[in-house]
CSV table of C-alpha atoms in Angstrom, one decimal:
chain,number,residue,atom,x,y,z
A,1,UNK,CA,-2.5,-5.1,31.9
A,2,UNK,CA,-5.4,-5.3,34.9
A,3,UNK,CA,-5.7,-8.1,35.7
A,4,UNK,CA,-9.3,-9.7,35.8
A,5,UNK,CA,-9.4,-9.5,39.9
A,6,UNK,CA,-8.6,-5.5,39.1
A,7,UNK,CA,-11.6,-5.3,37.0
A,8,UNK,CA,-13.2,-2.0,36.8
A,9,UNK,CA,-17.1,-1.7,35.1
A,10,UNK,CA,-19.1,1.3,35.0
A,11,UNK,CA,-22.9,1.3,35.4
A,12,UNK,CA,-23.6,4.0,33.3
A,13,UNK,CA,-25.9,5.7,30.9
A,14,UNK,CA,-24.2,7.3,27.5
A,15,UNK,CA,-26.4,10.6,27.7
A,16,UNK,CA,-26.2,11.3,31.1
A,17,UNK,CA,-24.0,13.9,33.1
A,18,UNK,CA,-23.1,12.0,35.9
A,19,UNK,CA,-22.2,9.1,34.1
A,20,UNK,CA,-19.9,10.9,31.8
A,21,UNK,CA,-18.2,12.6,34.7
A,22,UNK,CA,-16.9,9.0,35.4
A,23,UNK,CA,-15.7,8.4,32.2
A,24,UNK,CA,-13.7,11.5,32.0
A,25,UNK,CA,-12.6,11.1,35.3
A,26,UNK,CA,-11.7,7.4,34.3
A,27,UNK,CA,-10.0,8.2,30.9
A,28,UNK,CA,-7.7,10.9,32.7
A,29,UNK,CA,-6.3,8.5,34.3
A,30,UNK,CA,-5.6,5.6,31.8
A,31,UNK,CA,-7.6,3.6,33.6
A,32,UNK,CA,-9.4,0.8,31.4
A,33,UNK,CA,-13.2,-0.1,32.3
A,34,UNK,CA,-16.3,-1.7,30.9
A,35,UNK,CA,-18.7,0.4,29.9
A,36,UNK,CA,-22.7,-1.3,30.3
A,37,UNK,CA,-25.3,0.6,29.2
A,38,UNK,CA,-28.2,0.6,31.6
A,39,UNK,CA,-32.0,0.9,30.7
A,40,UNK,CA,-33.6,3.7,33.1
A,41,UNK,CA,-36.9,2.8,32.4
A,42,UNK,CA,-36.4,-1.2,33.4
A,43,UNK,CA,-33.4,-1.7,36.0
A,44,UNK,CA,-31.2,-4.4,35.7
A,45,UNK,CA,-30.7,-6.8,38.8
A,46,UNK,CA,-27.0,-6.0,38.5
A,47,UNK,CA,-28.2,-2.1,39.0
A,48,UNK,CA,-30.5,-2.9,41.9
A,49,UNK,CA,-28.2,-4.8,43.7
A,50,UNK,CA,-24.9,-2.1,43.3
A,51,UNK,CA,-27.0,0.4,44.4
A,52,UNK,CA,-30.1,-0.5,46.4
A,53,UNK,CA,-29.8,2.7,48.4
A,54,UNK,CA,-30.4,5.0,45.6
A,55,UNK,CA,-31.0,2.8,42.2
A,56,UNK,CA,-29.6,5.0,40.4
A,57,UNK,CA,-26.8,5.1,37.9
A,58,UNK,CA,-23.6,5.8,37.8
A,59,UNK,CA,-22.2,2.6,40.2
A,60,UNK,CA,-18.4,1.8,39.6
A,61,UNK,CA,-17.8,-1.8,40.6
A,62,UNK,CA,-13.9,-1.8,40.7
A,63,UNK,CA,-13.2,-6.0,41.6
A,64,UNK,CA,-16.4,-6.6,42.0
A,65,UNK,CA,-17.0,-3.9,44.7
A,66,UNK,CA,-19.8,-0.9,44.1
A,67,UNK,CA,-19.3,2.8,45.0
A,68,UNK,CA,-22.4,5.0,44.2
A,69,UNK,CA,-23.2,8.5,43.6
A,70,UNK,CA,-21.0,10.6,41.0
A,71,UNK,CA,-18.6,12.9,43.4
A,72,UNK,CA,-18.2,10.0,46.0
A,73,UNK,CA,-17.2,8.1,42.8
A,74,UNK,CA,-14.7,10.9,41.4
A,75,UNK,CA,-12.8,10.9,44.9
A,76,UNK,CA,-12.6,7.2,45.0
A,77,UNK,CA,-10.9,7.2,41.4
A,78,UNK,CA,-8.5,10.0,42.7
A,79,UNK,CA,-7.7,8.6,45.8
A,80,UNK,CA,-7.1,4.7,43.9
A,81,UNK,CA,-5.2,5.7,41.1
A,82,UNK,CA,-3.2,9.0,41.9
A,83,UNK,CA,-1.7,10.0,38.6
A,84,UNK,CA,-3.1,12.9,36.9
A,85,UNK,CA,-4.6,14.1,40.2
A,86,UNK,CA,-8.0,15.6,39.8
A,87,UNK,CA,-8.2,16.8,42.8
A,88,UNK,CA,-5.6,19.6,44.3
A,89,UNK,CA,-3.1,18.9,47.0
A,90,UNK,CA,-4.0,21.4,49.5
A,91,UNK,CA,-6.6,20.8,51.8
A,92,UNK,CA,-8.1,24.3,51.7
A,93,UNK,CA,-8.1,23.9,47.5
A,94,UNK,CA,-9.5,20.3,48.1
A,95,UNK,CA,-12.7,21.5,50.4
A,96,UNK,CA,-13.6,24.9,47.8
A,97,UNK,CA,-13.2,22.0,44.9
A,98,UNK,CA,-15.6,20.1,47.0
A,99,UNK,CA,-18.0,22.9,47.6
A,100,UNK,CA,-18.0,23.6,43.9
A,101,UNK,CA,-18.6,20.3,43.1
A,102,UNK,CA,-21.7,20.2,45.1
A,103,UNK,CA,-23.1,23.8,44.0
A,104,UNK,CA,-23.0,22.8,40.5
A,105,UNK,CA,-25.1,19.4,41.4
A,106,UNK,CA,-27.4,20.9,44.6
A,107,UNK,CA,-28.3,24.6,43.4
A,108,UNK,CA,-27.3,24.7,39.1
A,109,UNK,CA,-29.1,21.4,38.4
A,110,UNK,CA,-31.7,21.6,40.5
A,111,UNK,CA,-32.5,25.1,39.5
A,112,UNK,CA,-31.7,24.6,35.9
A,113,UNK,CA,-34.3,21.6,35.3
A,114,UNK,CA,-37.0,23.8,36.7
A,115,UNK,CA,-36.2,25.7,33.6
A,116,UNK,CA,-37.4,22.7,31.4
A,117,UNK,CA,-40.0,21.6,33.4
A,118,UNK,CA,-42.2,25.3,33.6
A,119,UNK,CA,-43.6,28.0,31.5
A,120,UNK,CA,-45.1,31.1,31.3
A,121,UNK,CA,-43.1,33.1,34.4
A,122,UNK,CA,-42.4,30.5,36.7
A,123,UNK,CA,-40.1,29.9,33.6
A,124,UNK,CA,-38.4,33.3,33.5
A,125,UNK,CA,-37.9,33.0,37.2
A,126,UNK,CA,-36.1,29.7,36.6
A,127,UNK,CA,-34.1,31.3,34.2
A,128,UNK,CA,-32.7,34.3,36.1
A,129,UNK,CA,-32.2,31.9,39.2
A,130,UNK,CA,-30.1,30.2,36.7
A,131,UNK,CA,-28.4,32.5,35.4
A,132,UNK,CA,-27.7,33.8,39.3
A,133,UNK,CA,-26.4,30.7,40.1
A,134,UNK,CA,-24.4,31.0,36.8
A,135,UNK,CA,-22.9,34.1,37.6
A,136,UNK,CA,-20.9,32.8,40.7
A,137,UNK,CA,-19.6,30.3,38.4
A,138,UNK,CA,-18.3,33.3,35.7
A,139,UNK,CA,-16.8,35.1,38.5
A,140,UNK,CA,-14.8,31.6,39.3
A,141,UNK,CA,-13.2,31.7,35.9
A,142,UNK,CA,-12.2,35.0,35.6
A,143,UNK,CA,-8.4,34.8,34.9
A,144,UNK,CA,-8.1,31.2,34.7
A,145,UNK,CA,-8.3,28.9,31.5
A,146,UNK,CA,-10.2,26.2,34.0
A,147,UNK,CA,-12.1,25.7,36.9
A,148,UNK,CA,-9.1,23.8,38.3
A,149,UNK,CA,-6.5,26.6,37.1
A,150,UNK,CA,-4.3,25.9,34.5
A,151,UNK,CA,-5.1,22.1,34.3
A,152,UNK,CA,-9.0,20.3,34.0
A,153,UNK,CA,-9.7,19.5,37.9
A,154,UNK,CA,-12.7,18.0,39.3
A,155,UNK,CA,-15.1,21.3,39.1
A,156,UNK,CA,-14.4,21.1,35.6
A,157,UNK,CA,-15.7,17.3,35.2
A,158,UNK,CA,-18.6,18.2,37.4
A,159,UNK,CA,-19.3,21.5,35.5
A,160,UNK,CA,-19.5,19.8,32.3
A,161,UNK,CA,-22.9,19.7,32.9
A,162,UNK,CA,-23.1,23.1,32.4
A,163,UNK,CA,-21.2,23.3,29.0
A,164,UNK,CA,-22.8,20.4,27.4
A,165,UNK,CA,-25.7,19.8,29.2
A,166,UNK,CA,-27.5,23.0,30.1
A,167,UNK,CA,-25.8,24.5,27.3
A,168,UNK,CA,-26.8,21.8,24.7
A,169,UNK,CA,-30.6,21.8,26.1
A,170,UNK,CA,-31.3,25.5,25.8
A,171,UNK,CA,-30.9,25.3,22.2
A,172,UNK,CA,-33.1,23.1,22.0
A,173,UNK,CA,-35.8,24.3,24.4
A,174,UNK,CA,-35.3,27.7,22.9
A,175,UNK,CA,-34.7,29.7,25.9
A,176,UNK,CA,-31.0,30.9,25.4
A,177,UNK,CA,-30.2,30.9,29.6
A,178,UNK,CA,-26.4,31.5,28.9
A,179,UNK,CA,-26.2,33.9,26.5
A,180,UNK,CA,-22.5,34.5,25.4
A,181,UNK,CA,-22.9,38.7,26.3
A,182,UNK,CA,-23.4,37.6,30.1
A,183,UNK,CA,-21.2,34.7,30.1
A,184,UNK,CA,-18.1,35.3,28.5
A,185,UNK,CA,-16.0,33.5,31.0
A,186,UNK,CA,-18.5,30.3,30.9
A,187,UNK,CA,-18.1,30.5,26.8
A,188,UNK,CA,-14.3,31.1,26.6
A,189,UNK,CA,-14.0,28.0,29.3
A,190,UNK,CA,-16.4,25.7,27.2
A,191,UNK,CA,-13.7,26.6,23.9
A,192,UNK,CA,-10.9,25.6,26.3
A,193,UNK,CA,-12.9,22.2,27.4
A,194,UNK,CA,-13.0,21.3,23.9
A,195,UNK,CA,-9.5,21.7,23.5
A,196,UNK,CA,-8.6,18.8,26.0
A,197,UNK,CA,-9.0,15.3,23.8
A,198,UNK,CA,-10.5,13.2,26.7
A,199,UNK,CA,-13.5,15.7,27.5
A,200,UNK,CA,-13.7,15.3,23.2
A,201,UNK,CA,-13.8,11.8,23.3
A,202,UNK,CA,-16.1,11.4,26.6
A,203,UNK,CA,-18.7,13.8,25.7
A,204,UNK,CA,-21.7,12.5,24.3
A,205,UNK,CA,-21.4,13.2,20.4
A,206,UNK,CA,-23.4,16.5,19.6
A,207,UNK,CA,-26.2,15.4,17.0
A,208,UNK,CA,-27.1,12.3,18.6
A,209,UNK,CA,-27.5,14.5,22.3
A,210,UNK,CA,-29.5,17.0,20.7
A,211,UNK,CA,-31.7,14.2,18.9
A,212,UNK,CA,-31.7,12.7,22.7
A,213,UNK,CA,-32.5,15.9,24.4
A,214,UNK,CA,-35.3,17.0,22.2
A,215,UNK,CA,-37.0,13.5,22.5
A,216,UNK,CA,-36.6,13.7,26.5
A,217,UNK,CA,-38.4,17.4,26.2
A,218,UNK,CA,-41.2,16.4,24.2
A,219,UNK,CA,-41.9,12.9,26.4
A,220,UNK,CA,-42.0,15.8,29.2
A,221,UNK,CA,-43.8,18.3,27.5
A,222,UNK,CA,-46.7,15.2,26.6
A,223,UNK,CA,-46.2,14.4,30.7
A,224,UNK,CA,-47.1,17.8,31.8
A,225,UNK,CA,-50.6,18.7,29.1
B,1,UNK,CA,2.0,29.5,63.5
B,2,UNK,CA,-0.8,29.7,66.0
B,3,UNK,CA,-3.7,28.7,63.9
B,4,UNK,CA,-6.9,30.8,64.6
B,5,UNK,CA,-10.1,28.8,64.0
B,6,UNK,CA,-13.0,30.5,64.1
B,7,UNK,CA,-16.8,29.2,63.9
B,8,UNK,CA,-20.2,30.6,62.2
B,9,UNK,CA,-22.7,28.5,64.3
B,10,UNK,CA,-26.2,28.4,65.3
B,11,UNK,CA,-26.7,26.2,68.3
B,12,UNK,CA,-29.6,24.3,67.5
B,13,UNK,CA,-27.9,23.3,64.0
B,14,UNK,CA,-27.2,19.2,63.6
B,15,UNK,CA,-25.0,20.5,60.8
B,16,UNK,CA,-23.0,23.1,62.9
B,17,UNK,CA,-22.6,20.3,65.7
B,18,UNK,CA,-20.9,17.8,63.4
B,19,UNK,CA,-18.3,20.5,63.2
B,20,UNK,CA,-18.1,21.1,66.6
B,21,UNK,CA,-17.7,17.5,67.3
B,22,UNK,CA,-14.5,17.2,64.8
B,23,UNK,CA,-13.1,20.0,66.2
B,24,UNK,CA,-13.4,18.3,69.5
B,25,UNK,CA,-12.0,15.4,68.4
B,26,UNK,CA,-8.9,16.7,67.2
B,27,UNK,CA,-8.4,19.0,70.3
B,28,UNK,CA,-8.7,21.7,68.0
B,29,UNK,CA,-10.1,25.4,70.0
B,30,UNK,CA,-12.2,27.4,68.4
B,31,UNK,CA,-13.6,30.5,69.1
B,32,UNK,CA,-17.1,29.7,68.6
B,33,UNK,CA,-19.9,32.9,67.2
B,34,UNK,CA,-23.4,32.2,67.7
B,35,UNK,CA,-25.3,33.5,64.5
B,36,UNK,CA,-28.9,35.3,64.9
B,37,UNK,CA,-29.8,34.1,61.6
B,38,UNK,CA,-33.0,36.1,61.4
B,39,UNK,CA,-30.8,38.8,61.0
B,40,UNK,CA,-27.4,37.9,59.7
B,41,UNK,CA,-23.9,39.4,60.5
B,42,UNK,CA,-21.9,41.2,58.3
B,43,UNK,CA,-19.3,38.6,58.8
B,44,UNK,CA,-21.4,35.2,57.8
B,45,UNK,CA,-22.5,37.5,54.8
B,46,UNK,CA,-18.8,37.8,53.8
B,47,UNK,CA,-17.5,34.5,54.5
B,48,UNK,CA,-20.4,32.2,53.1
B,49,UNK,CA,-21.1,34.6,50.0
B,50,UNK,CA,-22.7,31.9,48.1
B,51,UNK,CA,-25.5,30.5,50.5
B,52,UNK,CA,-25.2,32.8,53.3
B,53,UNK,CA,-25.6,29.5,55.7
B,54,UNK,CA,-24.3,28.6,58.9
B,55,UNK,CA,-21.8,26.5,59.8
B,56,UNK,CA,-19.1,28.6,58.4
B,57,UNK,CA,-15.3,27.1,59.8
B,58,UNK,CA,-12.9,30.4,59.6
B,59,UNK,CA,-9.1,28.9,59.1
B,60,UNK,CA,-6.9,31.7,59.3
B,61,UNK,CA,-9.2,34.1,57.7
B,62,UNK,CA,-10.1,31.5,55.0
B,63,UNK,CA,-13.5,30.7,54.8
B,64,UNK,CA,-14.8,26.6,54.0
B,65,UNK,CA,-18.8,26.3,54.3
B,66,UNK,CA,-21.1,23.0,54.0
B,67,UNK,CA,-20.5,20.8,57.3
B,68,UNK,CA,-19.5,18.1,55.7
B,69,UNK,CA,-17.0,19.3,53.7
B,70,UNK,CA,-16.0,21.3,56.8
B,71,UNK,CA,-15.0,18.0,58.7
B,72,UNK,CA,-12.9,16.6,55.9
B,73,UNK,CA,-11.5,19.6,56.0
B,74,UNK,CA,-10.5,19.0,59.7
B,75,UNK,CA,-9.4,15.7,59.0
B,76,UNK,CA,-6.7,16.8,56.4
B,77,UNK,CA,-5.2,19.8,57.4
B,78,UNK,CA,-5.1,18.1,61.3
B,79,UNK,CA,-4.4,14.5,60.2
B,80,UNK,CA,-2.6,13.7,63.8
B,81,UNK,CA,-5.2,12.5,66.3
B,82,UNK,CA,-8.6,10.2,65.6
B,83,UNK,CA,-8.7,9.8,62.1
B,84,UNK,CA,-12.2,11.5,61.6
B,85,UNK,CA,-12.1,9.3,57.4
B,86,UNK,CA,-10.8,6.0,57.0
B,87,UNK,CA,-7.7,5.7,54.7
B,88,UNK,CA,-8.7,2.7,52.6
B,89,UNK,CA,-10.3,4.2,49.2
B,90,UNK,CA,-13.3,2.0,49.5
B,91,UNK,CA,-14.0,2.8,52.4
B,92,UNK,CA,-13.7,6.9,52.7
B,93,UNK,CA,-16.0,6.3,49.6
B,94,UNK,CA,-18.4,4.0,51.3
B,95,UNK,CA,-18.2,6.5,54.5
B,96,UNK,CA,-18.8,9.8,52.0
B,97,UNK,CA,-22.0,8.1,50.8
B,98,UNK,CA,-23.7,7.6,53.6
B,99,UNK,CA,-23.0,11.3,54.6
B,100,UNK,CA,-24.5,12.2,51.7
B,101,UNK,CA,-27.1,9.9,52.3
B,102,UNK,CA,-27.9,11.6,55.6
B,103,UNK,CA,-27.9,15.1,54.0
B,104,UNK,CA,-29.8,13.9,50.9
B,105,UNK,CA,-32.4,11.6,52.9
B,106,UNK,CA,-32.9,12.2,56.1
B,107,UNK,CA,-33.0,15.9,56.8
B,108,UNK,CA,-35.8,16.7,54.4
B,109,UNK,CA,-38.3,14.5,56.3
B,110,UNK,CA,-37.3,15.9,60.0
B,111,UNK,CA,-38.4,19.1,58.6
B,112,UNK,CA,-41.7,18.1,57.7
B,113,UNK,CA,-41.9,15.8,61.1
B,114,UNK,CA,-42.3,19.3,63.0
B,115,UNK,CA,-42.7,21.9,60.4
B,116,UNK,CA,-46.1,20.4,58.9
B,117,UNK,CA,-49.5,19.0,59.8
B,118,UNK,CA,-51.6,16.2,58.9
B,119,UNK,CA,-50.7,13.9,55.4
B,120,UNK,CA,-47.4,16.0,54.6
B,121,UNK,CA,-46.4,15.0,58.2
B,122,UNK,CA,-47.1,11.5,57.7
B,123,UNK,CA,-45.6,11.2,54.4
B,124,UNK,CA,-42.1,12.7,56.5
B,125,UNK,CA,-43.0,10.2,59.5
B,126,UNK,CA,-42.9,7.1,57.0
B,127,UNK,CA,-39.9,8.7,55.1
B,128,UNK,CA,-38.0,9.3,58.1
B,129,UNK,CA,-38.4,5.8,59.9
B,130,UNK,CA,-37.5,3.9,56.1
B,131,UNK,CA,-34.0,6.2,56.3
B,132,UNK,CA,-33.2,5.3,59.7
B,133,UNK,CA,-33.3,2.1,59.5
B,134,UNK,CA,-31.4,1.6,56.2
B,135,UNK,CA,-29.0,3.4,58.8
B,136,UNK,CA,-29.4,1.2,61.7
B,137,UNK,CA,-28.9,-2.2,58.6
B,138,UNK,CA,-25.9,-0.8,57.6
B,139,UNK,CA,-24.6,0.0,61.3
B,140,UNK,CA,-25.3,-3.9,62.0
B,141,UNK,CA,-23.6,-4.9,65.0
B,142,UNK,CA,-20.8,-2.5,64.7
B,143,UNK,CA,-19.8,-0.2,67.5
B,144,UNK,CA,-19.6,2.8,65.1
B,145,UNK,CA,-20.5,3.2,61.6
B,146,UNK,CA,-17.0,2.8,60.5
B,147,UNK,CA,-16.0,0.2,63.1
B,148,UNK,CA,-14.3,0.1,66.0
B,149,UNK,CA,-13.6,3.7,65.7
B,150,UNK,CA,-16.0,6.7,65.6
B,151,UNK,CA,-15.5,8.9,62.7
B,152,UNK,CA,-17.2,10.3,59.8
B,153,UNK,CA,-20.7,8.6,59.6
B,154,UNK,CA,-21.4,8.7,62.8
B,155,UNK,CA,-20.2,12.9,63.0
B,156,UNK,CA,-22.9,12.8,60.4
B,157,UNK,CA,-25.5,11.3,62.0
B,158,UNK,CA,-25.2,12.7,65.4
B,159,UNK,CA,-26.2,15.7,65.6
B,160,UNK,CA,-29.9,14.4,64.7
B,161,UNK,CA,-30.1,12.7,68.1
B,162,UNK,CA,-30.6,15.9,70.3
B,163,UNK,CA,-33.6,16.2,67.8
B,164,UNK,CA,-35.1,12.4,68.3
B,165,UNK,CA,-37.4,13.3,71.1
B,166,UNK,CA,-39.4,16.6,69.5
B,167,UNK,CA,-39.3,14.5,66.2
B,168,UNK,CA,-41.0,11.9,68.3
B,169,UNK,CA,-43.6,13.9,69.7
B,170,UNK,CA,-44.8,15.6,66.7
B,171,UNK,CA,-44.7,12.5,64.7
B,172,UNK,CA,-46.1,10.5,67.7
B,173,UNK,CA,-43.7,7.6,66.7
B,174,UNK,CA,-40.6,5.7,68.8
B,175,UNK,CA,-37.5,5.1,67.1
B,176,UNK,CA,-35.9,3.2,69.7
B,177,UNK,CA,-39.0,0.3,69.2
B,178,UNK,CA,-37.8,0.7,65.1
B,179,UNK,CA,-34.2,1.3,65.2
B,180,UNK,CA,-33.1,0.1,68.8
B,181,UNK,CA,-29.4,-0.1,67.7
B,182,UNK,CA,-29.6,2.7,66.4
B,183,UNK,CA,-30.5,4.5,70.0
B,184,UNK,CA,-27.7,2.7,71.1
B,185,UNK,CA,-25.4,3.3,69.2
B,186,UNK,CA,-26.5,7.5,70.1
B,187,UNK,CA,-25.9,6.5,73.7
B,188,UNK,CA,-22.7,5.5,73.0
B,189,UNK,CA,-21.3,8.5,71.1
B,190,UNK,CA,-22.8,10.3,73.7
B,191,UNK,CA,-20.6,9.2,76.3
B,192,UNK,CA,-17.8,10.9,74.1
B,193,UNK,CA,-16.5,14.0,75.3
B,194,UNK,CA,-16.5,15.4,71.9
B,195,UNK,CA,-20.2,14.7,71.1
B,196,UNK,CA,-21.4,15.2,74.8
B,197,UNK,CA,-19.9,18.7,74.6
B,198,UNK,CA,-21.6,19.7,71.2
B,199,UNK,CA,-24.9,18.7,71.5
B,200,UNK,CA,-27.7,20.3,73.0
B,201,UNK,CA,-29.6,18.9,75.8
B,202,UNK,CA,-33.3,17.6,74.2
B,203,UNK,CA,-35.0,19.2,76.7
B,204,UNK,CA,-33.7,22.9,75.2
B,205,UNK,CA,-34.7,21.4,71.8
B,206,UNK,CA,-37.6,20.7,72.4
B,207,UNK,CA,-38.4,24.0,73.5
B,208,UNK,CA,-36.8,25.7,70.7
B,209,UNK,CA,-38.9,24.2,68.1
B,210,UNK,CA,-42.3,25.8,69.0
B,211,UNK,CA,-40.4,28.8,69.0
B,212,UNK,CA,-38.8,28.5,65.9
B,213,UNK,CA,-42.6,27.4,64.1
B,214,UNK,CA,-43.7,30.8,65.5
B,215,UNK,CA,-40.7,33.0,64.6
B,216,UNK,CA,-40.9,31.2,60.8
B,217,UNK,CA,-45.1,31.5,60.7
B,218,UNK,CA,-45.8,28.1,61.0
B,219,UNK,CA,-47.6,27.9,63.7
């Protein structure tokens, strides 16, 4: 049992990518934590003060203490609880995890919620810079049941927000940006995810994320008439 | 083994010199290849196949790109000599966050300082002086972001300070009468051999940038 001093809460949002990442990362490990739901729209003090920098969730307070921003947050739960190692041993495997990590975050996000926000052919350009991006990601998996090899590593918690994010929103934005002909790898990876029971159990559930996603899109859609 | 390090560098880069200065720190040599990156080599092609960016850190034939990723890098496979990250958890996360604060935050605006004109350079002025000094409050009174010893943050950081003076001047602001620690704090990783050895003088700076604005279209 933790004791209370040990305490470990995450600031978190259940349909958000970054603040799943935590839980998977969390769960992996065994480690027990709060969850508390945080309102985006009106930020609690508790939010504000964890993270005044960026006021933004995901914060882990672990005793009391706040780390910010989701791959600073994945490293500190690997480096303070070092069973079932996300990360890999070697420090050459450890950097290109790293650099992974931060493509899918810096260049697949970004580019992929340009996708959402345009239409016409700015649209169609966001989706073949997409799917470019994408395609560097299919090469990565070619022979390997994960992003991390043979076990779920850190690229594959960060990449989930390929496989359930992107790849939940295109259905229902209607623009099919990873279709399974051009992404075999990405497809036959997302079957393996869902064969691991803590990406099952920390992934949002399916109908309640699409309901989720399609509200976000047409609050967006009202935004940019 | 003899280890052969090699580096992809441009030497105007703030993000190339935070990998110079780690490899300084660790007494690491380095053959060190100057990029034209208006016309790029065969070899930064095929090392950095994703972004095609400098700094690229060549280990023994093995490529690792992004700077920052490069000195943690340095810091585990060298791990004898100035421990670049410190080895508490909290805080190597608390040090990680404000590099990625600095790459995040405070390069975007420096771009706009001296790459644009009238309301979009104000907009980077304002941004730029509101980053440095949420740097310069969570420095305090410390010698060195981390402490008493200079390591991550402050590799970060750096490289920016070769770049203070032309940021000024376009901006027409001071950042030693916003962030005075902060400009202390310079001065004294500047009198490190590491830093004092990687970093440009302003001067050659400061010429650079008019050329660069002309080479890019800008100007």
């Amino acid at each position: 049992m933790a004791e209370r001093s040990e305490e470990v809460k995450l600031l978190g949002m259940w349909a958000s990518p970054f603040s799943r990442r935590v839980e998977i990362a969390l769960t992996l490990k065994g480690v027990p934590y709060e969850f508390s739901e945080q309102d985006i729209a009106n930020k609690s003090p508790l939010l504000l003060q964890s993270n005044p920098v960026h006021k933004k969730i995901p914060v882990l307070l672990h005793s009391g203490k706040p780390i910010s921003e989701s791959l600073v947050i994945l490293e500190y739960i690997d480096d303070t609880w070092q069973n079932n190692p996300i990360l890999p041993q070697d420090p050459y495997d450890r950097a290109t995890a790293r650099f992974w990590g931060r493509f899918v975050d810096e260049q697949i996000y970004v580019t992929a919620m340009k996708v959402v926000g345009k239409v016409g052919e700015e649209k169609d350009a966001a989706v073949e810079a997409t799917r470019d991006l994408l395609k560097l990601l299919e090469k990565e998996l070619v022979g390997k049941k994960f992003l991390g090899g043979e076990r779920l590593g850190f690229v594959d918690i960060v990449a989930t927000l390929v496989a359930f994010w992107l790849m939940r929103t295109e259905e229902v934005v209607g623009v099919k940006v990873v279709p399974v002909e051009m992404f075999p790898e990405i497809h036959r990876w997302v079957k393996n995810l869902l064969d691991v029971d803590v990406i099952k159990k920390c992934i949002p559930p399916e109908d309640e994320h699409l309901n989720y996603i399609r509200a976000r899109m047409d609050r967006l859609k009202l935004k940019s008439v | 083994m003899a280890d052969e390090v090699i580096l992809l560098d441009y030497w105007p880069s703030m993000f190339g010199m935070r990998t110079r200065v780690a490899l300084e720190e660790k007494n690491i040599k380095f053959d060190y290849r100057e990029q034209d990156l208006f016309n790029k080599s065969p070899i930064l092609l095929e090392m950095n196949l994703v972004h095609k960016k400098i700094p690229v850190l060549i280990h023994n034939g093995k490529p690792v790109c992004e700077s920052l990723i490069q000195v943690e890098y340095i810091d585990e496979t060298w791990p004898g000599g100035n421990p670049l990250l410190p080895s508490d958890p909290y805080q190597r996360a608390q040090a990680k966050f404000w590099g990625d604060f600095i790459d995040k935050k405070v390069y975007g605006p420096t771009r706009l300082i001296w790459g644009a004109k009238g309301e979009e350079q104000e907009v980077g002025t304002k941004e730029f002086i509101e980053m440095l000094k949420m740097l310069e409050s969570e420095l305090g009174d410390k010698t060195y972001f981390g402490g008493e010893t200079f390591g991550y943050v402050d590799i970060a950081l750096i490289g920016f300070y070769c770049w203070f003076d032309i940021l000024e001047k376009c901006g027409n602001f001071s950042i030693d009468a916003v962030c005075p620690k902060l400009i202390a704090w310079a001065k004294r990783c500047m009198k490190r051999d590491s830093v004092a050895k990687s970093l440009p003088d302003s001067d050659k700076i400061n010429k650079f940038v008019p050329e660069l604005k002309k080479k890019i279209g800008i100007e």
